[in-house]
Tab-separated table of C-alpha atoms in Angstrom:
chain	number	residue	atom	x	y	z
A	1	MET	CA	18.235	-34.897	26.418
A	2	SER	CA	19.851	-32.283	23.213
A	3	GLU	CA	21.106	-28.853	24.557
A	4	THR	CA	18.481	-26.796	23.294
A	5	ARG	CA	16.549	-29.331	24.774
A	6	ASP	CA	17.594	-27.991	28.952
A	7	LEU	CA	17.568	-24.311	27.902
A	8	GLN	CA	14.396	-22.137	29.038
A	9	GLY	CA	11.923	-20.142	26.762
A	10	GLY	CA	13.489	-17.121	25.004
A	11	LYS	CA	17.034	-18.676	25.847
A	12	ALA	CA	16.307	-21.651	22.993
A	13	PHE	CA	14.747	-19.588	20.810
A	14	GLY	CA	17.803	-17.485	20.870
A	15	LEU	CA	20.023	-19.781	19.796
A	16	LEU	CA	17.771	-21.598	17.269
A	17	LYS	CA	17.698	-18.166	15.798
A	18	ALA	CA	21.513	-17.750	15.731
A	19	GLN	CA	21.801	-21.195	14.112
A	20	GLN	CA	19.008	-20.513	11.113
A	21	GLU	CA	21.358	-17.263	10.900
A	22	GLU	CA	24.427	-19.350	10.640
A	23	ARG	CA	23.040	-21.572	7.783
A	24	ILE	CA	21.681	-18.641	6.189
A	25	ASN	CA	24.863	-16.453	5.982
A	26	GLU	CA	26.267	-20.178	4.463
A	27	ILE	CA	23.536	-19.843	1.497
A	28	ASN	CA	24.817	-16.167	0.779
A	29	GLN	CA	28.252	-16.964	0.581
A	30	GLN	CA	27.520	-19.666	-2.318
A	31	PHE	CA	25.513	-16.468	-3.445
A	32	LEU	CA	28.364	-14.229	-3.885
A	33	ASP	CA	30.605	-16.488	-4.739
A	34	ASP	CA	28.644	-18.399	-7.807
A	35	PRO	CA	29.572	-16.685	-11.394
A	36	LYS	CA	26.442	-16.163	-12.503
A	37	TYR	CA	25.074	-13.376	-9.867
A	38	SER	CA	28.827	-11.646	-10.300
A	39	SER	CA	27.826	-8.905	-12.084
A	40	ASP	CA	25.161	-7.865	-9.247
A	41	GLU	CA	27.773	-5.113	-7.502
A	42	ASP	CA	24.509	-4.606	-5.290
A	43	LEU	CA	24.356	-8.233	-3.892
A	44	PRO	CA	25.655	-8.314	-0.964
A	45	SER	CA	22.603	-5.868	0.757
A	46	LYS	CA	20.604	-7.447	-1.278
A	47	LEU	CA	21.101	-10.869	0.325
A	48	GLU	CA	21.355	-9.010	4.224
A	49	ALA	CA	17.586	-7.809	3.249
A	50	PHE	CA	16.598	-11.057	1.822
A	51	LYS	CA	17.584	-12.427	4.920
A	52	LYS	CA	16.050	-10.740	6.996
A	53	LYS	CA	12.415	-11.147	5.541
A	54	TYR	CA	12.895	-14.913	5.334
A	55	MET	CA	13.709	-14.615	8.858
A	56	GLU	CA	10.978	-13.348	9.922
A	57	PHE	CA	8.970	-15.538	8.095
A	58	ASP	CA	10.562	-19.107	8.611
A	59	LEU	CA	8.958	-19.254	12.074
A	60	ASN	CA	9.475	-22.614	12.665
A	61	GLU	CA	12.713	-22.020	12.156
A	62	ASP	CA	13.262	-25.371	10.325
A	63	GLY	CA	15.010	-23.548	7.305
A	64	GLY	CA	12.130	-23.931	5.003
A	65	ILE	CA	8.599	-21.123	4.524
A	66	ASP	CA	5.560	-23.737	4.477
A	67	ILE	CA	1.843	-22.725	3.953
A	68	MET	CA	0.860	-21.495	7.062
A	69	SER	CA	3.953	-19.068	7.524
A	70	LEU	CA	3.409	-17.782	3.898
A	71	LYS	CA	0.050	-17.423	4.498
A	72	ARG	CA	0.921	-15.226	7.905
A	73	MET	CA	3.654	-13.320	5.127
A	74	MET	CA	0.845	-12.578	2.881
A	75	GLU	CA	-1.769	-10.778	5.443
A	76	LYS	CA	1.217	-9.044	6.910
A	77	LEU	CA	1.502	-7.752	3.472
A	78	GLY	CA	-2.143	-7.081	2.850
A	79	VAL	CA	-2.938	-9.297	0.062
A	80	PRO	CA	-4.542	-12.209	1.622
A	81	LYS	CA	-4.487	-15.467	-0.604
A	82	THR	CA	-6.427	-18.636	-0.160
A	83	HIS	CA	-5.090	-21.943	0.546
A	84	LEU	CA	-4.709	-23.176	-3.455
A	85	GLU	CA	-3.476	-19.800	-3.786
A	86	LEU	CA	-0.622	-20.198	-1.087
A	87	LYS	CA	-0.284	-24.049	-2.803
A	88	LYS	CA	0.636	-21.970	-6.524
A	89	LEU	CA	2.630	-19.631	-4.894
A	90	ILE	CA	5.096	-22.387	-3.334
A	91	MET	CA	4.830	-24.927	-6.246
A	92	GLU	CA	5.686	-21.677	-8.602
A	93	VAL	CA	8.858	-20.775	-5.927
A	94	SER	CA	10.582	-24.342	-5.063
A	95	SER	CA	12.362	-26.474	-6.729
A	96	GLY	CA	11.093	-29.903	-5.023
A	97	PRO	CA	7.909	-31.716	-3.814
A	98	GLY	CA	6.222	-30.593	-0.956
A	99	GLU	CA	4.221	-27.568	0.316
A	100	THR	CA	7.909	-25.815	1.607
A	101	PHE	CA	10.482	-23.930	-0.136
A	102	SER	CA	13.867	-23.196	0.840
A	103	TYR	CA	16.174	-19.765	1.524
A	104	SER	CA	18.386	-20.798	-1.540
A	105	ASP	CA	14.973	-21.365	-3.518
A	106	PHE	CA	14.049	-17.981	-2.802
A	107	LEU	CA	17.435	-16.088	-3.270
A	108	LYS	CA	17.101	-17.945	-6.806
A	109	MET	CA	13.272	-16.244	-7.393
A	110	MET	CA	14.282	-13.051	-6.107
A	111	LEU	CA	17.008	-12.949	-7.541
A	112	GLY	CA	16.206	-15.072	-10.832
A	113	LYS	CA	14.989	-13.069	-14.066
A	114	ARG	CA	11.605	-14.860	-13.957
A	115	SER	CA	8.833	-12.508	-12.359
A	116	ALA	CA	7.528	-14.590	-10.057
A	117	ILE	CA	4.376	-13.873	-8.411
A	118	LEU	CA	5.924	-14.151	-4.548
A	119	LYS	CA	8.541	-11.796	-6.350
A	120	MET	CA	6.400	-8.861	-7.263
A	121	ILE	CA	4.368	-8.889	-4.227
A	122	LEU	CA	7.493	-8.726	-1.771
A	123	MET	CA	9.173	-5.554	-4.386
A	124	TYR	CA	5.396	-4.053	-4.349
A	125	GLU	CA	5.297	-3.881	-0.293
A	126	GLU	CA	9.501	-2.459	-0.267
A	127	LYS	CA	8.168	0.316	-2.792
A	128	ALA	CA	4.918	0.722	-0.608
A	129	ARG	CA	7.379	1.042	2.637
A	130	GLU	CA	9.662	3.488	1.215
A	131	GLN	CA	7.030	6.099	-0.022
A	132	GLU	CA	4.690	5.946	3.464
A	133	LYS	CA	6.859	7.675	5.782
A	134	PRO	CA	5.016	9.534	7.501
A	135	THR	CA	6.471	13.093	9.305
A	136	GLY	CA	5.177	14.725	12.781
A	137	LEU	CA	1.893	13.518	14.765
A	138	PRO	CA	-0.626	11.063	14.010
A	139	ALA	CA	-4.218	12.667	13.413
A	140	LYS	CA	-6.112	12.400	16.335
A	141	LYS	CA	-9.185	10.920	15.621
A	142	ALA	CA	-12.509	10.559	16.990
A	143	ILE	CA	-13.595	7.181	19.131
A	144	SER	CA	-16.284	6.659	16.543
A	145	GLU	CA	-12.863	6.167	14.024
A	146	LEU	CA	-11.079	3.638	16.119
A	147	PRO	CA	-12.044	-0.069	15.250
């Protein structure tokens, strides 16, 4: 039996997340060492932000974002997509066949010149989050206004 099988729930999940983060850090280092991206002085902070975003949605920790993970990502961003639209997004980002895209594919999309639909959605979501930082207490709601 492998070591991860012997661990209970949270410990196994923590170990998987640590392994995933290690793989992603190795890929980030390859991009930092790549002369193609050396002119971007913001690269280390961008890579850190992209790593967090990717890890948030790589729910099965297999290193790829599949159609269900992408569906959850889009719904969470408030931009739900149909199955066909999701397949098109994956085909646009993925460098290989199949219905997943890797972290490397994700970085090439986010750092590249091509403006993929997914890149625009993620960037829009980031700008929207910067603008909507409410201060103070939330307004009181009547019972009829609750969902």
